[in-house]
């Protein structure tokens, strides 16, 4: 990965998503991650799709589908879930 390109890093142990642009750290957010039975996959992925207001309301108002097509970064309609082990992976 070229560190000069915008990228997202997710720290599963702290349940934080960090957005970087170039060598600068721009923003950091708490995130919900996969349940023990459906863990969040690790690896390096590209964003293959961006969507506003995806069809499922439980995905919130934004969706970033990752290149493995099963996993996405998305909003939520349940703010209490943020920072917890809640997703399907």
C-alpha positions as a Python dict, from the first residue, in 0.01 Angstrom:
ca = {
    (1, 'X'): (0, 0, 0),
    (2, 'X'): (130, 345, -93),
    (3, 'X'): (132, 549, 229),
    (4, 'X'): (69, 867, 28),
    (5, 'X'): (-274, 742, -82),
    (6, 'X'): (-576, 796, 143),
    (7, 'X'): (-638, 483, 347),
    (8, 'X'): (-833, 346, 641),
    (9, 'X'): (-680, 139, 919),
    (10, 'X'): (-900, -55, 1160),
    (11, 'X'): (-754, -164, 1491),
    (12, 'X'): (-966, -458, 1600),
    (13, 'X'): (-826, -467, 1954),
    (14, 'X'): (-916, -104, 2026),
    (15, 'X'): (-1220, -107, 1795),
    (16, 'X'): (-1110, 217, 1627),
    (17, 'X'): (-1107, 318, 1260),
    (18, 'X'): (-845, 575, 1157),
    (19, 'X'): (-854, 768, 829),
    (20, 'X'): (-518, 874, 689),
    (21, 'X'): (-443, 1093, 390),
    (22, 'X'): (-82, 1097, 281),
    (23, 'X'): (134, 1073, 591),
    (24, 'X'): (-123, 1258, 804),
    (25, 'X'): (-373, 1110, 1047),
    (26, 'X'): (-699, 1293, 983),
    (27, 'X'): (-977, 1138, 1191),
    (28, 'X'): (-1045, 847, 1421),
    (29, 'X'): (-1378, 686, 1509),
    (30, 'X'): (-1506, 404, 1734),
    (31, 'X'): (-1647, 109, 1539),
    (32, 'X'): (-1841, -207, 1602),
    (33, 'X'): (-1663, -521, 1483),
    (34, 'X'): (-1754, -882, 1411),
    (35, 'X'): (-1897, -1107, 1680),
    (36, 'X'): (-1689, -1398, 1809),
    (37, 'X'): (-1894, -1630, 1587),
    (38, 'X'): (-1851, -1403, 1281),
    (39, 'X'): (-1514, -1227, 1327),
    (40, 'X'): (-1407, -931, 1119),
    (41, 'X'): (-1163, -1061, 854),
    (42, 'X'): (-813, -922, 863),
    (43, 'X'): (-614, -822, 556),
    (44, 'X'): (-564, -547, 305),
    (45, 'X'): (-861, -455, 89),
    (46, 'X'): (-965, -190, -160),
    (47, 'X'): (-1300, -13, -157),
    (48, 'X'): (-1500, -160, -444),
    (49, 'X'): (-1827, 31, -392),
    (50, 'X'): (-1948, 344, -213),
    (51, 'X'): (-2317, 391, -144),
    (52, 'X'): (-2532, 655, 24),
    (53, 'X'): (-2852, 537, 190),
    (54, 'X'): (-2811, 165, 114),
    (55, 'X'): (-3131, -38, 96),
    (56, 'X'): (-3096, -185, 445),
    (57, 'X'): (-3173, 78, 710),
    (58, 'X'): (-2964, -112, 965),
    (59, 'X'): (-2654, -22, 758),
    (60, 'X'): (-2702, 348, 831),
    (61, 'X'): (-2662, 616, 567),
    (62, 'X'): (-2321, 518, 427),
    (63, 'X'): (-2165, 196, 300),
    (64, 'X'): (-1813, 114, 179),
    (65, 'X'): (-1799, -236, 30),
    (66, 'X'): (-1456, -395, 45),
    (67, 'X'): (-1290, -585, -237),
    (68, 'X'): (-1367, -923, -81),
    (69, 'X'): (-1740, -837, -144),
    (70, 'X'): (-1862, -1005, 178),
    (71, 'X'): (-1737, -732, 408),
    (72, 'X'): (-1827, -367, 429),
    (73, 'X'): (-1776, -67, 650),
    (74, 'X'): (-2110, 94, 717),
    (75, 'X'): (-2312, 317, 942),
    (76, 'X'): (-2571, 192, 1186),
    (77, 'X'): (-2924, 264, 1299),
    (78, 'X'): (-2823, 149, 1650),
    (79, 'X'): (-2564, 390, 1799),
    (80, 'X'): (-2538, 176, 2115),
    (81, 'X'): (-2370, -96, 1905),
    (82, 'X'): (-2070, 125, 1822),
    (83, 'X'): (-1755, -6, 1987),
    (84, 'X'): (-1898, -353, 2051),
    (85, 'X'): (-1874, -704, 1904),
    (86, 'X'): (-2192, -685, 1699),
    (87, 'X'): (-2150, -735, 1326),
    (88, 'X'): (-2164, -1031, 1097),
    (89, 'X'): (-1797, -989, 1014),
}
